[in-house]
mmCIF file of C-alpha atoms in Angstrom:
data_model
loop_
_atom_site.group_PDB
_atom_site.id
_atom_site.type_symbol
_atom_site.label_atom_id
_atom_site.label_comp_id
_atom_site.label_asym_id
_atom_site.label_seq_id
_atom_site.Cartn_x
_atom_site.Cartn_y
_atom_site.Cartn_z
ATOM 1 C CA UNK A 157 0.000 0.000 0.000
ATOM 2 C CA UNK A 158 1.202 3.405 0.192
ATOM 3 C CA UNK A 159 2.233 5.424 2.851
ATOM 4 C CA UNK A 160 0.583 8.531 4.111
ATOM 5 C CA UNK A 161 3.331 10.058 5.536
ATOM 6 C CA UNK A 162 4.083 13.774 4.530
ATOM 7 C CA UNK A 163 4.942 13.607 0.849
ATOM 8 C CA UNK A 164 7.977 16.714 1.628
ATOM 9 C CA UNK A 165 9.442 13.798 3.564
ATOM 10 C CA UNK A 166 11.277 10.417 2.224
ATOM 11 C CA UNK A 167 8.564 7.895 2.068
ATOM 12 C CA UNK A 168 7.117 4.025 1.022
ATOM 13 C CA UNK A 169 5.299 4.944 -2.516
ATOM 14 C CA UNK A 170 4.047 1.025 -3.021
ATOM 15 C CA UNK A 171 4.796 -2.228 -2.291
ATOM 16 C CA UNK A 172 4.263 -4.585 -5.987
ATOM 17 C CA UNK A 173 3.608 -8.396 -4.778
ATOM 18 C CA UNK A 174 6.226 -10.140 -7.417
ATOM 19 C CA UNK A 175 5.230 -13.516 -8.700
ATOM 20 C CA UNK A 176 7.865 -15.168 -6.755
ATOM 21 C CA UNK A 177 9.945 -14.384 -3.545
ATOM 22 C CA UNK A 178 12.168 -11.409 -4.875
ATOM 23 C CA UNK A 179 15.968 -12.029 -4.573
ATOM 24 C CA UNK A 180 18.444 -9.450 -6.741
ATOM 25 C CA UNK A 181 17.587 -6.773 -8.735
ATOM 26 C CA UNK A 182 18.490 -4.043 -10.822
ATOM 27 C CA UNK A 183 16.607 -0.765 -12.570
ATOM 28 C CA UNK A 184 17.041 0.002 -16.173
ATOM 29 C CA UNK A 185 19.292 2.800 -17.695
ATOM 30 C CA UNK A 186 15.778 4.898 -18.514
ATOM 31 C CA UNK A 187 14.501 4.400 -15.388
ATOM 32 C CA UNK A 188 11.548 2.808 -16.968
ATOM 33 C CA UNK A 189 11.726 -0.580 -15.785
ATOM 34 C CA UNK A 190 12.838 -2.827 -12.721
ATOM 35 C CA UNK A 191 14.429 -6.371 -13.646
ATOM 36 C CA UNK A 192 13.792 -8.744 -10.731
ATOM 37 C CA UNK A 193 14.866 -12.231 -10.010
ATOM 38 C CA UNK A 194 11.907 -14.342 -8.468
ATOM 39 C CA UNK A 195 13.309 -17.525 -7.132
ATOM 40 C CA UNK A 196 11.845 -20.397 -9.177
ATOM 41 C CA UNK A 197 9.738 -18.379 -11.654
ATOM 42 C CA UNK A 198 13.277 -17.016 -13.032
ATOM 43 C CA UNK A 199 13.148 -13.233 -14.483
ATOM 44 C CA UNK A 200 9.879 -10.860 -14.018
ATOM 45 C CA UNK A 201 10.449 -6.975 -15.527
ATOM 46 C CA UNK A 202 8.312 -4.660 -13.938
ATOM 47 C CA UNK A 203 6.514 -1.370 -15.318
ATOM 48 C CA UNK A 204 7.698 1.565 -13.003
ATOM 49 C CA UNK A 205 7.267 4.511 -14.858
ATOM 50 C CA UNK A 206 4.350 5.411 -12.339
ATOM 51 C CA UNK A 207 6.065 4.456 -8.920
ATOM 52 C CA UNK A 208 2.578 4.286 -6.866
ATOM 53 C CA UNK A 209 1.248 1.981 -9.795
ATOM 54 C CA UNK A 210 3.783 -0.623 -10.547
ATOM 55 C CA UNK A 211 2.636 -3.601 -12.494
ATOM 56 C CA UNK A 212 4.602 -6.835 -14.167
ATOM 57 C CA UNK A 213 4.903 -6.382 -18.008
ATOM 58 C CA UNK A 214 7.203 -9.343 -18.689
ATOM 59 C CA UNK A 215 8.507 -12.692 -17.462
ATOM 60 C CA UNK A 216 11.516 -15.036 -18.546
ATOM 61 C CA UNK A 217 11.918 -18.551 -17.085
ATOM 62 C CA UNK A 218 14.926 -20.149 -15.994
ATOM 63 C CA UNK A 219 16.026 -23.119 -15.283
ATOM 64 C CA UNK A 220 16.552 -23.135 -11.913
ATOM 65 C CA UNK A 221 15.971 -20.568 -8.673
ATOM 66 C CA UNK A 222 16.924 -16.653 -10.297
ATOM 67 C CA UNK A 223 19.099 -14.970 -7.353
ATOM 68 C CA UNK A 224 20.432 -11.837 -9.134
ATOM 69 C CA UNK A 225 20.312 -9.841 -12.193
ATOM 70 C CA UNK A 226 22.566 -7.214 -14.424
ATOM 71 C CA UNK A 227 21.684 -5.620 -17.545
ATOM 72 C CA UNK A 228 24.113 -4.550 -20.329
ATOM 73 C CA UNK A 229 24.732 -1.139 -20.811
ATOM 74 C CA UNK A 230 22.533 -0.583 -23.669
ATOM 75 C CA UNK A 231 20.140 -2.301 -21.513
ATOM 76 C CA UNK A 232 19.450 -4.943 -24.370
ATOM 77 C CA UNK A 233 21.017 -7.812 -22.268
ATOM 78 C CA UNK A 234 19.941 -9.128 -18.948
ATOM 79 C CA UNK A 235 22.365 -11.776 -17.401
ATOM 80 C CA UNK A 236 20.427 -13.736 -14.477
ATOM 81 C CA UNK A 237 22.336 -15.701 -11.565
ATOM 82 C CA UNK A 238 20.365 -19.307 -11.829
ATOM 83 C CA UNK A 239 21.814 -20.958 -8.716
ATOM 84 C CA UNK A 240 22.781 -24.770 -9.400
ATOM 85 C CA UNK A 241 21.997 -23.076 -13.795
ATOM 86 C CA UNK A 242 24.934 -20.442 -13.608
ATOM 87 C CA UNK A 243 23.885 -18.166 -15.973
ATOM 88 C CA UNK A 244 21.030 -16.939 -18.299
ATOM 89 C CA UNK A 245 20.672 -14.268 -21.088
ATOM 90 C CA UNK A 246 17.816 -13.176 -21.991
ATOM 91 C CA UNK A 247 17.449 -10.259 -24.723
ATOM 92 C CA UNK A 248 15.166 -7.834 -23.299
ATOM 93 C CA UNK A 249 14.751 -5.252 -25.718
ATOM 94 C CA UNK A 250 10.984 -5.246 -25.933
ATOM 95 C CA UNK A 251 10.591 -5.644 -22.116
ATOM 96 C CA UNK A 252 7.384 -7.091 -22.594
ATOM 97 C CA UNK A 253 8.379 -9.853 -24.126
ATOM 98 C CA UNK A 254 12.095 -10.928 -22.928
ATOM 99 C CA UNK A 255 13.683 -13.705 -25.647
ATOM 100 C CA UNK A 256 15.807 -16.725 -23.890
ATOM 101 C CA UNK A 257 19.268 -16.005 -25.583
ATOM 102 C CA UNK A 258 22.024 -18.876 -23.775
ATOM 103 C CA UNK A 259 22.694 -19.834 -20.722
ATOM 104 C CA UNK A 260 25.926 -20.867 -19.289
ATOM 105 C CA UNK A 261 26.033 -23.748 -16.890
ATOM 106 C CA UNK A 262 28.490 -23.012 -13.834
ATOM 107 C CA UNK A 263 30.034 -25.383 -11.175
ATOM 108 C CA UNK A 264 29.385 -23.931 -8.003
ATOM 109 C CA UNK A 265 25.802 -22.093 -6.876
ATOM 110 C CA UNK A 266 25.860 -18.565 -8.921
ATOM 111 C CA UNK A 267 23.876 -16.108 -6.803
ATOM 112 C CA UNK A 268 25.676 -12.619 -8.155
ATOM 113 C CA UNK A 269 26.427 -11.313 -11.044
ATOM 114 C CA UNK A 270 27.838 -8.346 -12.791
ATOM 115 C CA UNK A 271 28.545 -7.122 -15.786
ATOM 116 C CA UNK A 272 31.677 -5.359 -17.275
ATOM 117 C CA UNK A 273 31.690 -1.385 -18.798
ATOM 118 C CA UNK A 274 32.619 -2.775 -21.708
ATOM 119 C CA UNK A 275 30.135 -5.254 -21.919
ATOM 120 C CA UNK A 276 32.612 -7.964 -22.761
ATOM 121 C CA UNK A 277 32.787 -10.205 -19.928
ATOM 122 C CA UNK A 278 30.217 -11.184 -16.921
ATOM 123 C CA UNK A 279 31.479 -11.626 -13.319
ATOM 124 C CA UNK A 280 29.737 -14.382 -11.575
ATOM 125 C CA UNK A 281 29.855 -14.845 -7.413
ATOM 126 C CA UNK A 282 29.360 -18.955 -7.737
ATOM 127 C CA UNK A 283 29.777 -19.693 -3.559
ATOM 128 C CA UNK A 284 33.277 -20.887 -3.792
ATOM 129 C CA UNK A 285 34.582 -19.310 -7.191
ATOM 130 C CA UNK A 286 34.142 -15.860 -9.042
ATOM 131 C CA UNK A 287 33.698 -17.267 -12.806
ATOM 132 C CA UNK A 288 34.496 -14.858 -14.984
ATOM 133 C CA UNK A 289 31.943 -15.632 -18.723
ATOM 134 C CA UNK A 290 32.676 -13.640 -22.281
ATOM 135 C CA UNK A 291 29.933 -12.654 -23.277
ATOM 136 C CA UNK A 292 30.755 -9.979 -25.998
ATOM 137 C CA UNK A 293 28.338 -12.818 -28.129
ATOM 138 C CA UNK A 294 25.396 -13.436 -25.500
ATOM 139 C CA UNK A 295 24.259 -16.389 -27.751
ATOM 140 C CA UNK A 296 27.262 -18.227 -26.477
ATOM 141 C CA UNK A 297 29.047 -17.088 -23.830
ATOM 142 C CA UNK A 298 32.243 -18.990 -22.754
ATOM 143 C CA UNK A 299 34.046 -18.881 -19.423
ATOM 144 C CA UNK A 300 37.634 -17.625 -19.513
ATOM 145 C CA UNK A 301 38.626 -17.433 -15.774
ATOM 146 C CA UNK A 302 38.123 -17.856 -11.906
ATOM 147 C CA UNK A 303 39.396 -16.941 -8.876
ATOM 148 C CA UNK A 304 38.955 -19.691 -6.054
ATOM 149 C CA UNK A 305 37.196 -18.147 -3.026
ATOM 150 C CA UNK A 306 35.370 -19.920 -0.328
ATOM 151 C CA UNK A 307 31.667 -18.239 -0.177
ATOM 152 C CA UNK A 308 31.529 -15.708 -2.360
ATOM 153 C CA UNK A 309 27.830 -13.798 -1.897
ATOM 154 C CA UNK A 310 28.740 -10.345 -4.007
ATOM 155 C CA UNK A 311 30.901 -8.557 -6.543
ATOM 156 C CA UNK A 312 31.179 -5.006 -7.931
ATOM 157 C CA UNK A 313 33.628 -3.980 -10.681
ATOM 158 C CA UNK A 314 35.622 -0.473 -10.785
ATOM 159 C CA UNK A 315 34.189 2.049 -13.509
ATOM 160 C CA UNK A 316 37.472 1.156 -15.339
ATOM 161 C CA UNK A 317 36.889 -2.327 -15.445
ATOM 162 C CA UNK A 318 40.227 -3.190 -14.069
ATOM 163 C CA UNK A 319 39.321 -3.960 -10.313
ATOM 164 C CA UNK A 320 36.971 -6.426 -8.860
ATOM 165 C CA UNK A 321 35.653 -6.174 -4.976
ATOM 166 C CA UNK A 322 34.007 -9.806 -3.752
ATOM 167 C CA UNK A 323 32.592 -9.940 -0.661
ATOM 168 C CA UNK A 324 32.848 -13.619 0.690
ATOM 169 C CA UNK A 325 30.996 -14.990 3.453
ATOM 170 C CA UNK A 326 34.382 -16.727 4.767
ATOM 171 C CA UNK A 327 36.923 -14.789 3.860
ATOM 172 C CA UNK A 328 35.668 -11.076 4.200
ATOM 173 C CA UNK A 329 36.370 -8.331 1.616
ATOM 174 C CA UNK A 330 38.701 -8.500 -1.002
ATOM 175 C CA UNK A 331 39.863 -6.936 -3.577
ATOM 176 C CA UNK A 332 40.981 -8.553 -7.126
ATOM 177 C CA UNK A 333 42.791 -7.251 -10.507
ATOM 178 C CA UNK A 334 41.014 -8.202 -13.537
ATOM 179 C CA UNK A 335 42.819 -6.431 -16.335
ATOM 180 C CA UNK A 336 43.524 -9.704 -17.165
ATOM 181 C CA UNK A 337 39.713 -11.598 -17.236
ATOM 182 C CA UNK A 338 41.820 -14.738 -17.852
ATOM 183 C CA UNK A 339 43.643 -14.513 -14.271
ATOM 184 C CA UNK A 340 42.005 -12.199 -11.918
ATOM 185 C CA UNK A 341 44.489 -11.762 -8.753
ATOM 186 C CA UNK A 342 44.281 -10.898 -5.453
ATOM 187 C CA UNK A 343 45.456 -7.600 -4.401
ATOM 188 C CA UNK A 344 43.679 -7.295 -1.378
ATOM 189 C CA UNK A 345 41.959 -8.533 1.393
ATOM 190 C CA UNK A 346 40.528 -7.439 4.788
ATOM 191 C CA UNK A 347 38.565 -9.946 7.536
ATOM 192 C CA UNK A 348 36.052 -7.615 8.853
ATOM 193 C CA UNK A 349 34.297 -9.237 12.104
ATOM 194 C CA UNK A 350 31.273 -9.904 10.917
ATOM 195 C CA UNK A 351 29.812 -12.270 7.647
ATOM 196 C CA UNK A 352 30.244 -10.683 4.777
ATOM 197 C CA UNK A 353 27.399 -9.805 2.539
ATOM 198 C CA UNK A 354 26.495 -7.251 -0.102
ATOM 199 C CA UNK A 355 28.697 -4.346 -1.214
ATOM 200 C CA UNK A 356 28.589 -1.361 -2.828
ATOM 201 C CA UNK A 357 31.086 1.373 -4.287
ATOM 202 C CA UNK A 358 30.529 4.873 -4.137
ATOM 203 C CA UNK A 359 29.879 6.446 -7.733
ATOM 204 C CA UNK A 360 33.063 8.535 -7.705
ATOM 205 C CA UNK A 361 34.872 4.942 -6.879
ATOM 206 C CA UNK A 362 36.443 6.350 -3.741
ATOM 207 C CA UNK A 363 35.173 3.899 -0.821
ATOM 208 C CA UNK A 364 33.423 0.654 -0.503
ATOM 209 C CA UNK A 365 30.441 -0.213 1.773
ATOM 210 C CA UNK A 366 30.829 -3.865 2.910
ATOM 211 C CA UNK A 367 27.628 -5.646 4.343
ATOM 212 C CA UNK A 368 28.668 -7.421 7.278
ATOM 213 C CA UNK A 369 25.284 -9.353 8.855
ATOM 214 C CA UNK A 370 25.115 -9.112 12.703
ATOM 215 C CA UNK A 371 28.251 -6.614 13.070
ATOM 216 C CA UNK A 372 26.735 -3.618 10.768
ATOM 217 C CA UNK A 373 28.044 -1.735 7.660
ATOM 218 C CA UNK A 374 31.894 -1.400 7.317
ATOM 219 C CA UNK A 375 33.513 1.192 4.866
ATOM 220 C CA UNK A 376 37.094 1.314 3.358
ATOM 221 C CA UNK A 377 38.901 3.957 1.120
ATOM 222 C CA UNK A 378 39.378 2.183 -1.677
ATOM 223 C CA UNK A 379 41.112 4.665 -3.700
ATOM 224 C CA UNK A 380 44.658 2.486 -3.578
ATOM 225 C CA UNK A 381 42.521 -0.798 -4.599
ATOM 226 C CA UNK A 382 46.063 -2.657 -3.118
ATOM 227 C CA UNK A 383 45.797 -0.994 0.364
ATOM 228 C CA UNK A 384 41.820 -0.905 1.281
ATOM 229 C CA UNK A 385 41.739 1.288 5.121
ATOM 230 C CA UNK A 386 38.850 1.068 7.130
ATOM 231 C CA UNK A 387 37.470 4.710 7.417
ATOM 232 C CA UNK A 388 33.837 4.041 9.063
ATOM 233 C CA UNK A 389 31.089 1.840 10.468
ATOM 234 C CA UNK A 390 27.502 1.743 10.281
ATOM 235 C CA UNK A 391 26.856 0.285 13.364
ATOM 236 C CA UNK A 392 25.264 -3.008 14.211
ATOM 237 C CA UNK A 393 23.425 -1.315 17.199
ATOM 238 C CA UNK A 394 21.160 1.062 14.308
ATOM 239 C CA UNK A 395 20.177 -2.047 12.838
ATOM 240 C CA UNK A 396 20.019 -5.651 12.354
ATOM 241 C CA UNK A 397 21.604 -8.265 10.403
ATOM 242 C CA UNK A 398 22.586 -6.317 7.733
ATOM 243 C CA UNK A 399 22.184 -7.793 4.348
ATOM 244 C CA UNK A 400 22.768 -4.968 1.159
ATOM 245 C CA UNK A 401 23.515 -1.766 0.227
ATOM 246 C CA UNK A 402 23.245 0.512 -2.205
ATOM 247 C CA UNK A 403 24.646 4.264 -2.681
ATOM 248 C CA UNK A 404 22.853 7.675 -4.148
ATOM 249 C CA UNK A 405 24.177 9.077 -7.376
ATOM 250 C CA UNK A 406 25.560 11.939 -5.546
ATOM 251 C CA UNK A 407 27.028 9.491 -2.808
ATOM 252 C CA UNK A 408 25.792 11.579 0.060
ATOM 253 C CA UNK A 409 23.462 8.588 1.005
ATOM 254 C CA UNK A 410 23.466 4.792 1.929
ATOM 255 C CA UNK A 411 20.463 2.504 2.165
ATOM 256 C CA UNK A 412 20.846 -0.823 3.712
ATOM 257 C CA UNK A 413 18.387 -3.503 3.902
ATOM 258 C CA UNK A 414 18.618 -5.043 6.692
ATOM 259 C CA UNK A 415 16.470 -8.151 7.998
ATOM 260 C CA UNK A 416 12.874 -6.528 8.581
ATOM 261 C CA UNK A 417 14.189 -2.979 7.945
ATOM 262 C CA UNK A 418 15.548 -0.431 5.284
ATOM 263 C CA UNK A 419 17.653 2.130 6.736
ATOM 264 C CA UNK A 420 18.968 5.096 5.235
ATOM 265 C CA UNK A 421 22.391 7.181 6.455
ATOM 266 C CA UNK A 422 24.010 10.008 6.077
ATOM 267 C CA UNK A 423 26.976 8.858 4.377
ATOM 268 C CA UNK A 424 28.352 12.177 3.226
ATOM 269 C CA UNK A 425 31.846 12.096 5.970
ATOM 270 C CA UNK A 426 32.266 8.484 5.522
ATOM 271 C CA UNK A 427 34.179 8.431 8.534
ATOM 272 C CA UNK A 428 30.640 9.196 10.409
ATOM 273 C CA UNK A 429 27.856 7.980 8.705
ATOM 274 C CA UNK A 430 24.677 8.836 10.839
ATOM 275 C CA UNK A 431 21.261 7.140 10.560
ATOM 276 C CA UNK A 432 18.224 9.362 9.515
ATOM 277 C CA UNK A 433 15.308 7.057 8.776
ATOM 278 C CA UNK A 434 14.097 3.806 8.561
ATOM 279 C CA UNK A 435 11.040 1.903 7.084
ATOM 280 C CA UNK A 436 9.744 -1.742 7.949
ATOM 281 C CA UNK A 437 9.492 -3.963 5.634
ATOM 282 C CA UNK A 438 6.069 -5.340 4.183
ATOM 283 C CA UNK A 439 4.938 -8.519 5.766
ATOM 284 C CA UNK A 440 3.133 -11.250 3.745
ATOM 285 C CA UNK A 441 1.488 -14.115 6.528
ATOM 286 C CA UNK A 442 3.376 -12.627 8.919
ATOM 287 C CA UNK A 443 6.915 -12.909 6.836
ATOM 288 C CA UNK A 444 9.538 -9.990 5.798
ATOM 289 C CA UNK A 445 12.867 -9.767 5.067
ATOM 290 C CA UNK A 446 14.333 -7.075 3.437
ATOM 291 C CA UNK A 447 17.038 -8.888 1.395
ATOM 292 C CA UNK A 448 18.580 -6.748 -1.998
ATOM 293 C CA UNK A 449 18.137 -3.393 -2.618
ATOM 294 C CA UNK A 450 18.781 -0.981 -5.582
ATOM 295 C CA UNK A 451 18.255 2.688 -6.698
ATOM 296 C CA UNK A 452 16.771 3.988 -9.775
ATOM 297 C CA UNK A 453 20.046 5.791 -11.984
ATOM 298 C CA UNK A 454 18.679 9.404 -11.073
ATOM 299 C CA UNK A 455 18.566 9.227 -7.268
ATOM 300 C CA UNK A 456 14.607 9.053 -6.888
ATOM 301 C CA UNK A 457 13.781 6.038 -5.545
ATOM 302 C CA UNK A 458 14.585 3.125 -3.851
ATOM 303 C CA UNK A 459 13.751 -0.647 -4.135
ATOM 304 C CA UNK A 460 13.435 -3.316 -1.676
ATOM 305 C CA UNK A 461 13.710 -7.010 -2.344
ATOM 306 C CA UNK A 462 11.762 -8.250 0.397
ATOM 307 C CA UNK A 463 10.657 -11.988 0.515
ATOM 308 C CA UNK A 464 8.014 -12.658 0.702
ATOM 309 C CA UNK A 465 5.955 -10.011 -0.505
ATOM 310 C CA UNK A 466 7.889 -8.473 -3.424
ATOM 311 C CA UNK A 467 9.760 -5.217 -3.665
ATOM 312 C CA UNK A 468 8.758 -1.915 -1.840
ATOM 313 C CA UNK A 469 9.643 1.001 -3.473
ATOM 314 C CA UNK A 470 10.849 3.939 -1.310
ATOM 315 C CA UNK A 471 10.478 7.941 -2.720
ATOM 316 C CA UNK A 472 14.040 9.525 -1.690
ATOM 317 C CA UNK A 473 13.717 12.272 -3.965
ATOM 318 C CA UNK A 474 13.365 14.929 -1.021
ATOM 319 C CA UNK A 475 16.635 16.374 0.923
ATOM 320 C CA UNK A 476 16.893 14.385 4.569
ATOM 321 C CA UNK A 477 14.359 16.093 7.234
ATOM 322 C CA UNK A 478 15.506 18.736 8.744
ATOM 323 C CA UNK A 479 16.660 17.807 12.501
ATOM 324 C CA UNK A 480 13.840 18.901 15.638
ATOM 325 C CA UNK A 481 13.646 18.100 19.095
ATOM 326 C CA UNK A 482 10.696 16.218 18.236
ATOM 327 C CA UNK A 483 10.300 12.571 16.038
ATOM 328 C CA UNK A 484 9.960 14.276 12.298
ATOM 329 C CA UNK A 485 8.070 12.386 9.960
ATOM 330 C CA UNK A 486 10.158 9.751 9.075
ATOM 331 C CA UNK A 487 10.329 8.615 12.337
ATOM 332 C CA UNK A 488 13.822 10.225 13.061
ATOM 333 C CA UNK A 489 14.411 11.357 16.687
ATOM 334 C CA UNK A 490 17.712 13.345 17.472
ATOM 335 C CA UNK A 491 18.479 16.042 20.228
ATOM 336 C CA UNK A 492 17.132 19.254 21.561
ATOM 337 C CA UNK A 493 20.606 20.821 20.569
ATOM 338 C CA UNK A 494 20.111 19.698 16.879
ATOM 339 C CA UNK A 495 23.649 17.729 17.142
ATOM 340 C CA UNK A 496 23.847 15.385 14.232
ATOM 341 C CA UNK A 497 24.438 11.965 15.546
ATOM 342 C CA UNK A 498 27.682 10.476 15.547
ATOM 343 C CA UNK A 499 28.963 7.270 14.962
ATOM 344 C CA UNK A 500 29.417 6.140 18.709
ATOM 345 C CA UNK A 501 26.012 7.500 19.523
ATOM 346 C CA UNK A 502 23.207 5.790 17.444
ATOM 347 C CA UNK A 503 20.717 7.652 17.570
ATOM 348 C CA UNK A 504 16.907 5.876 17.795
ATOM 349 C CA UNK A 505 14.800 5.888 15.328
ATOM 350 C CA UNK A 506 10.888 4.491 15.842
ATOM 351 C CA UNK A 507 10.810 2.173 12.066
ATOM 352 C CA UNK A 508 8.163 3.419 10.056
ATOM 353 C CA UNK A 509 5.346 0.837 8.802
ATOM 354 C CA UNK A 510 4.243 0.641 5.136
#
């Protein structure tokens, strides 16, 4: 449904019931359309030109349980995650009616995947190996290299193309050369406390956010890919078991889904990232878990995974509330002195329902 909070304020436009449990997803370069994989039912594209009115337009199977999408540049190319299937193109030109193009079988359980500037080569996160899969011809894509990890649940590339960042349930957060596809090589690594989850890079390529479960949101300057340093910390104490992230255009912003919540934080000193608002996620027979999240390529809005129901899409177009000595209408309580919060003091924030 949608929220009927003050519209000046961030706020829950709708929440679209997908035709499966929602896992990954990803928005299209026009902002037109949101590519989501459902579990069993494999690829569904949704209509969200209209926000408050989303509705499904398209649907491609796959062979096996979709966890994660990426679309080509163009946007003519969507490359789907199949679990025990590797991967699947489908050719999604006319949205409405996505074509099966290949698929790429993969050992390993393929629940990420991303796809290079160039368009030349996918990166898959298959549990215990990153597979990397040329697909400069999507009707038969080919792997040409791996790098042996132990759980790997995420990647993001650099803009350049020349720098993977994996985030592996094991091993942590680490960072990887790919300028050759053939041999990608560790440069990095750093064993943050927690479980490593999603990640996300700032758009200027500067830090990366690492999802750690129970122990919060770690960030690193990234800006010497060889020599990650730890900068900041979302704190585990503002939220729980945090699961992915995503980062505003501008990069003054970070949402996090996170179990039964979507937080947002200030993110603009990464070395104190404050909390400013938080939503609940929709519940479907008493189940919801807010597990992916993504934001449309101009800033304006958010959107959930959540499993069940679907995917909740948030409005972030406004600036952040301003700070009062009272709760504001996102829910966000701070001070009588109008301090911001800092990152040892979290500050509480009463989760907003949709």
């Amino acid at each position: 449904g949608v929220n009927t909070q003050d519209r000046s304020a961030i706020h829950v436009v709708s929440t679209y019931e997908t035709i499966d449990t929602s896992h990954g997803l990803t928005v299209s370069p026009d902002g037109q359309y949101a590519y989501v994989a459902v579990g069993d039912t494999g690829l569904e594209i949704v209509d969200i030109q209209d926000p408050k009115t989303p509705f499904s337009v398209g649907v491609g199977d796959t062979q096996g349980n979709a966890q994660s999408v990426a679309l080509s540049a163009d946007g003519n190319h969507a490359y789907v995650s199949d679990y025990f299937y590797g991967i699947t193109i489908f050719n999604v030109q006319n949205p409405l009616l996505p074509s099966f193009v290949s698929q790429q079988n993969l050992s390993g359980i393929s629940k990420d995947v991303q796809v290079s500037p160039d368009g030349r080569y996918a990166y898959v996160a298959a549990l215990d190996t990153l597979k990397v899969v040329a697909v400069q011809f999507p009707a038969s894509p080919s792997v040409t290299g791996s790098y042996q990890g132990e759980e790997i649940n995420a990647v993001e590339l650099s803009a350049d193309g020349e720098t993977a960042f994996i985030s592996d349930y094991i091993r942590g957060f680490e960072v990887l050369d790919i300028r050759n596809p053939a041999l990608p090589t560790r440069i990095a690594s750093r064993l943050p406390a927690g479980k490593t989850r999603g990640l996300a890079l700032s758009p200027d390529g500067k830090y990366a956010y690492v999802a750690q479960s129970e122990y919060g949101v770690k960030i690193f300057d990234v800006q010497s890919p060889e020599n990650p340093i730890y900068v900041g910390l979302m704190p585990a104490e503002a939220m729980f078991w945090a699961n992915d992230i995503t980062i505003s255009p501008d990069g003054r912003f970070a949402y996090v889904a996170a179990h039964k919540e979507t937080h947002v934080f200030d993110v603009t000193d990464p070395s104190a990232p404050h909390r400013v608002a938080a939503f609940a996620a929709p519940k479907t027979d008493g189940q919801g878990a807010a597990l992916k999240i993504a934001i449309s390529h101009d800033g304006q809005h958010v959107f959930v995974g959540v499993g069940p129901p679907g995917v909740q899409i948030i409005d972030v177009t406004s600036s952040m509330p301003q700070f009062s000595s009272q709760t504001n209408r996102v829910g966000l309580v701070v001070s009588a002195r109008n301090d911001p919060p800092t990152l040892n003091a979290v500050t509480p924030v009463s989760i907003v329902e949709d």
